[in-house]
mmCIF file of C-alpha atoms in Angstrom:
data_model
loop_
_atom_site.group_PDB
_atom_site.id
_atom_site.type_symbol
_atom_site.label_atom_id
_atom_site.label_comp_id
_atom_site.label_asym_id
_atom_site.label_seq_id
_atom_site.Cartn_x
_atom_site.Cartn_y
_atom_site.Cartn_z
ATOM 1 C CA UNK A 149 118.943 121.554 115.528
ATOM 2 C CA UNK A 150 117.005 122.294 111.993
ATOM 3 C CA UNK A 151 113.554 120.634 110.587
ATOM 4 C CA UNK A 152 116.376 118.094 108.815
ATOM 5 C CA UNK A 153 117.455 116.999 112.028
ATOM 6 C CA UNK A 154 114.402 116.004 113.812
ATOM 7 C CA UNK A 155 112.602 114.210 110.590
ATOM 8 C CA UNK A 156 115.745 111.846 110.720
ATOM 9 C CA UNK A 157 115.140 111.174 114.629
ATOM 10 C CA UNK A 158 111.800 110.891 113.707
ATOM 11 C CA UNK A 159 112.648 107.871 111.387
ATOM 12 C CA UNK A 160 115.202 106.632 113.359
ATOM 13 C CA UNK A 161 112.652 106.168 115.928
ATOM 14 C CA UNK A 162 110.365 104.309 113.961
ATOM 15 C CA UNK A 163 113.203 102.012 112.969
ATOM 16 C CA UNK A 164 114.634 101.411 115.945
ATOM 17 C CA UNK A 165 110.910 100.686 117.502
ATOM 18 C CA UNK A 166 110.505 98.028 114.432
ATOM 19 C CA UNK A 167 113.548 96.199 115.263
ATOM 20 C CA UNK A 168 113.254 96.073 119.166
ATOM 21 C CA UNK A 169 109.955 95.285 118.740
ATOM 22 C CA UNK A 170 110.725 92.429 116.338
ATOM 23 C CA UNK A 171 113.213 90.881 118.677
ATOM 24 C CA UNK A 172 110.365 91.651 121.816
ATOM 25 C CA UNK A 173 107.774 89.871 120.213
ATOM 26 C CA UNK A 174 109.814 86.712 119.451
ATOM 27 C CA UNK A 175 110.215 86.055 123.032
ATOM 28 C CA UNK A 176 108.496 83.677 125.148
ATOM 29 C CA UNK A 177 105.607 85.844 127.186
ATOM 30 C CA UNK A 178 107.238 84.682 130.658
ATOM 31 C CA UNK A 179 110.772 86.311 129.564
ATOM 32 C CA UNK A 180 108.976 89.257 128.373
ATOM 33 C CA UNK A 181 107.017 90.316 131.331
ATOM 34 C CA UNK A 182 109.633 88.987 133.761
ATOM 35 C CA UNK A 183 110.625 91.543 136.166
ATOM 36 C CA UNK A 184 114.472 92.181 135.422
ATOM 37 C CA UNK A 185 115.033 95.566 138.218
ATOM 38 C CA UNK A 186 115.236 97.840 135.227
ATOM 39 C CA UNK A 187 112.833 101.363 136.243
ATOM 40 C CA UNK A 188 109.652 99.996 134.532
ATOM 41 C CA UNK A 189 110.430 96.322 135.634
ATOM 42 C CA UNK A 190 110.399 93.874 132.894
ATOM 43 C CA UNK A 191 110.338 94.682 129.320
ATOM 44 C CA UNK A 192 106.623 94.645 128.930
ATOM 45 C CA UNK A 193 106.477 97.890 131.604
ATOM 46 C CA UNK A 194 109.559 99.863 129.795
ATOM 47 C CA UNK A 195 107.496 99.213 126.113
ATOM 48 C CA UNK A 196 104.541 100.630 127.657
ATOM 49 C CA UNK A 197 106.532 103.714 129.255
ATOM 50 C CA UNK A 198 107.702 104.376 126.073
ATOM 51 C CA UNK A 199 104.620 104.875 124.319
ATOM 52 C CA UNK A 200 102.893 106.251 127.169
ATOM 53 C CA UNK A 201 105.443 109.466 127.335
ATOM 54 C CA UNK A 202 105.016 109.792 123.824
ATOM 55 C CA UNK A 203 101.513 110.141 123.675
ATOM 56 C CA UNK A 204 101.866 112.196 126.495
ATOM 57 C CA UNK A 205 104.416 114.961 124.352
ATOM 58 C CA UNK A 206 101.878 114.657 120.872
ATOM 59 C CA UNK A 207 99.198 115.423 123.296
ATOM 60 C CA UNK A 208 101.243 118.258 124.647
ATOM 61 C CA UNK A 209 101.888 119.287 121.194
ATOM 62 C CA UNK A 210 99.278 118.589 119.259
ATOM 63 C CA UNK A 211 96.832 119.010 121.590
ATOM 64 C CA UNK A 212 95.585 115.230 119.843
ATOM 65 C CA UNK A 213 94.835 111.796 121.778
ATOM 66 C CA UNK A 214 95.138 110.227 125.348
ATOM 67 C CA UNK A 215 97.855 110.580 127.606
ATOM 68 C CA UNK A 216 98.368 108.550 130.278
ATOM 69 C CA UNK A 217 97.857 109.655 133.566
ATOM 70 C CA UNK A 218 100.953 108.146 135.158
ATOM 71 C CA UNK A 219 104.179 107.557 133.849
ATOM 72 C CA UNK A 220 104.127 103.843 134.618
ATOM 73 C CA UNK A 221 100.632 103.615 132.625
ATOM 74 C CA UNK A 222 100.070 99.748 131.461
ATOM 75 C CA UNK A 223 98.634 101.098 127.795
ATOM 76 C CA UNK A 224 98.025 97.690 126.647
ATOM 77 C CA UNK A 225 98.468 94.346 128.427
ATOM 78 C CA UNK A 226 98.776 92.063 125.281
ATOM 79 C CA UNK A 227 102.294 92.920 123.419
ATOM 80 C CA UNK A 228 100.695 92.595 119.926
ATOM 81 C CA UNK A 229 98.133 94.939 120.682
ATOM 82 C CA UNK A 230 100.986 97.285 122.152
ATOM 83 C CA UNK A 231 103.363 96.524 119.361
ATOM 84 C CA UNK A 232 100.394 97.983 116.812
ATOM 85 C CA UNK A 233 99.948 101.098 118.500
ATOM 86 C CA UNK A 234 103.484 101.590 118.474
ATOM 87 C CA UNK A 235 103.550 101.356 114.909
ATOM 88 C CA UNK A 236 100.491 104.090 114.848
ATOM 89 C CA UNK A 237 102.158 105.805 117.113
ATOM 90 C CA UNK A 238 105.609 106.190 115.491
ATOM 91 C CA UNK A 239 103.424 107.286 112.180
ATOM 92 C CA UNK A 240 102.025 110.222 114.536
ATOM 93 C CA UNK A 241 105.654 111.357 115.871
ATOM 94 C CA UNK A 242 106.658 111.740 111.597
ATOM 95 C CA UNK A 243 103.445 113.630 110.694
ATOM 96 C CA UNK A 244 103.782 115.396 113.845
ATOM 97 C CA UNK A 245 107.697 116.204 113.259
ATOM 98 C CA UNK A 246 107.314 117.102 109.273
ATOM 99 C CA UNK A 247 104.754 119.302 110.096
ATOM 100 C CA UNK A 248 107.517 121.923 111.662
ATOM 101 C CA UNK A 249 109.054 124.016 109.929
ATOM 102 C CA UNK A 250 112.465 126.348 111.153
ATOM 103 C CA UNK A 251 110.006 128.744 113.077
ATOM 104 C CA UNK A 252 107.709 126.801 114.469
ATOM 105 C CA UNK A 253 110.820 124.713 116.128
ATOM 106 C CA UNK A 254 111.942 128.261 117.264
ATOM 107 C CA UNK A 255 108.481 128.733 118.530
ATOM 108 C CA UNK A 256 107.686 128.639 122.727
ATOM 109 C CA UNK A 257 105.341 126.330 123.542
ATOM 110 C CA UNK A 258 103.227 125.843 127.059
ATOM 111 C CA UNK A 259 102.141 123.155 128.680
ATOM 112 C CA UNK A 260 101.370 121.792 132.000
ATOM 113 C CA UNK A 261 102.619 118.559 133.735
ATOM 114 C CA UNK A 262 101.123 115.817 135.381
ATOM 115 C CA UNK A 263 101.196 117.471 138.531
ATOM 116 C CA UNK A 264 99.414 120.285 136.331
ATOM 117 C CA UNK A 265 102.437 122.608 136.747
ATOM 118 C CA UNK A 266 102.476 125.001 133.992
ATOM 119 C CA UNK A 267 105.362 124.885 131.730
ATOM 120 C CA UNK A 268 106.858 126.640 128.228
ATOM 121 C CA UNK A 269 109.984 125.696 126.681
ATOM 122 C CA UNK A 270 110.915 126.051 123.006
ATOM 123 C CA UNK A 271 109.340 122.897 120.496
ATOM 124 C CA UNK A 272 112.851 122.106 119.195
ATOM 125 C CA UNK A 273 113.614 121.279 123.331
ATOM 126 C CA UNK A 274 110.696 119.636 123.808
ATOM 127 C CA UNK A 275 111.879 117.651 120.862
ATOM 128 C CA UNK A 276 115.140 116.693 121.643
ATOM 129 C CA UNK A 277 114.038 115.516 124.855
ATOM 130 C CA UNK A 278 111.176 113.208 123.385
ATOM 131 C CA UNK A 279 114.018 111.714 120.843
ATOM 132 C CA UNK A 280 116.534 111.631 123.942
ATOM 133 C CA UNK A 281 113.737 109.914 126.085
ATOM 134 C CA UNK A 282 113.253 107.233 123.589
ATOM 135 C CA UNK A 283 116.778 105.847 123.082
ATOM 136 C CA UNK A 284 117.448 106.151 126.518
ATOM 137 C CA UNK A 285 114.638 103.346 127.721
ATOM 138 C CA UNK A 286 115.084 101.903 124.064
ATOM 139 C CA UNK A 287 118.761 100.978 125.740
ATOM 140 C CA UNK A 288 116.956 99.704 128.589
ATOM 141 C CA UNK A 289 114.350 97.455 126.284
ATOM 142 C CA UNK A 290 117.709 96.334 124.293
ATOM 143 C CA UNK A 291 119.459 95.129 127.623
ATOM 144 C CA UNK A 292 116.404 93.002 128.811
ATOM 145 C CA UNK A 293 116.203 91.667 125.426
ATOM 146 C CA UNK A 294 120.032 90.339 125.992
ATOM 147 C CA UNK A 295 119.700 89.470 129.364
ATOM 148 C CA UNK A 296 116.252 87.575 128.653
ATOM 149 C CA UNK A 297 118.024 85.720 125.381
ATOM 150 C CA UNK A 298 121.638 85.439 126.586
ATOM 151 C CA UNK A 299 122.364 87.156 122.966
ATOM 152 C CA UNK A 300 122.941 90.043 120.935
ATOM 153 C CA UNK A 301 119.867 91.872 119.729
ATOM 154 C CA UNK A 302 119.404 93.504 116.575
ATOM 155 C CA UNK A 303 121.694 96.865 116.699
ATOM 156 C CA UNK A 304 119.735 100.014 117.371
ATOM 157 C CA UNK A 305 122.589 102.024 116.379
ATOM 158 C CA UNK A 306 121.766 105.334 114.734
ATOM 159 C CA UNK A 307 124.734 104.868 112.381
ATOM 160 C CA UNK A 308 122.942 101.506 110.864
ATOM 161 C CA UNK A 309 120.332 103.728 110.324
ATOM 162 C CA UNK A 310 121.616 106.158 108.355
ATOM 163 C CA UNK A 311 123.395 103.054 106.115
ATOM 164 C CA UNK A 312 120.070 101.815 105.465
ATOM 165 C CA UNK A 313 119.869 98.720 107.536
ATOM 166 C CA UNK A 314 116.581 97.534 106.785
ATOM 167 C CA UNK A 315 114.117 96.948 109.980
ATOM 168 C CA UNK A 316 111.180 94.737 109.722
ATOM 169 C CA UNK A 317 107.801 95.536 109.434
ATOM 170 C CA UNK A 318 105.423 95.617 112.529
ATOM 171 C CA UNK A 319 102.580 95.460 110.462
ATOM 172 C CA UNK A 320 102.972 91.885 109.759
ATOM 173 C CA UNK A 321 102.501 92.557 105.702
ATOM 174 C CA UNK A 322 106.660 90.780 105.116
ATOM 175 C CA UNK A 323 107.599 94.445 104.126
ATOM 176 C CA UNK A 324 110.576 96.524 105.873
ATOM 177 C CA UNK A 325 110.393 100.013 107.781
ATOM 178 C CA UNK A 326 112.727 102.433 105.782
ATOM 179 C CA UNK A 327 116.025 103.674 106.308
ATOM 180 C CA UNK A 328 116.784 107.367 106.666
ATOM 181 C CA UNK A 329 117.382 107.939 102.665
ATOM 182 C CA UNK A 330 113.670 106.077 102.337
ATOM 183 C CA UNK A 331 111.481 107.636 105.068
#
C-alpha cells in the first residue's frame, strides 16, 4: 500500500465516523447504552473502544496524547462529549497519515503493548491494521444502530465514499465532512 492509499482510509474514516456518529447521536440514550452482547456491550462501549485504540496507535506513533490503559477504557461517558473527540481525533489520524511519505511507511517502527511487550513491525502494517480495526467495530456500531432502530443506517460503504456521498458534520456548524475527491 502507497502514501495514496492510506490518506483515502484516512478520510474514509473520518466519514464513516461522521455518519455513524450522526445516526448514534439521534438515538434515545437508553437504546444507546443498552447492552446488545456485541464485545464492548452496547454501542456507547464499542464508540469508546474505537477511539480508545486509536489514541492508543497515534500514541504509539506519534509518541502524542493519552492512551487508554485498557482496551475497554470508558473515554467519555456523555456521547456528545465522545462524539467531539472523535471528530479531533479523526483530524489527528489525517495529519498523522499525510505526514508519511513512501519511506517512512517502509520504515520499522517499535513499540510496546499494554502488557509492555516490546514490539516493531513496519508503519504501513501498523496502518492497515488501525484502518482494518476501525471498520471492523464500525460494522459492529452499524449493527446496534439497526438492531436499536429496527432500520437501515446510513451506508458506511467505502464505495459511497469514493462517489462523494456527503456525511454530516459532527461539529454541529450544518456543514458536511468531505468525500475522498474533497479531503
Amino acid at each position: 500500500m502507497n502514501a495514496t492509499v492510506f490518506n483515502q482510509f484516512a478520510g474514509y474514516n473520518r466519514w464513516a465516523n461522521a455518519r455513524l456518529y450522526t445516526a448514534a447521536l439521534a438515538l434515545p440514550d437508553e437504546a444507546y447504552r443498552r447492552p446488545l452482547g456485541v464485545f464492548f456491550k452496547s454501542l456507547h462501549g464499542t464508540l469508546n473502544h474505537l477511539l480508545a485504540i486509536d489514541r492508543l496507535w497515534l500514541r504509539r506513533l506519534t509518541g502524542e496524547g493519552v492512551p487508554p490503559d485498557r482496551l475497554d477504557a470508558i473515554i467519555h461517558k456523555d456521547r456528545h462529549d465522545l462524539a467531539r473527540a472523535r471528530v479531533e481525533e479523526d483530524e489527528r489520524i489525517l495529519a498523522v497519515v499525510s505526514s508519511y511519505d513512501e519511506a517512512a511507511l517502509d520504515r520499522i517502527h517499535a513499540y510496546r503493548t499494554i502488557g509492555g511487550k516490546p514490539q516493531e513491525q513496519r508503519v504501513a502494517d501498523i496502518l492497515q491494521h488501525l484502518f482494518n480495526h476501525q471498520t471492523h467495530h464500525r460494522g459492529q456500531a452499524h449493527a446496534c444502530c439497526s438492531i436499536l432502530t429496527g432500520e437501515e443506517p446510513p451506508s458506511l460503504d467505502l464505495l459511497a465514499f469514493q462517489r462523494g456521498v456527503p456525511a454530516p458534520s459532527l461539529a454541529g456548524d450544518g456543514s458536511t465532512s468531505g468525500s475522498a475527491q474533497q479531503s
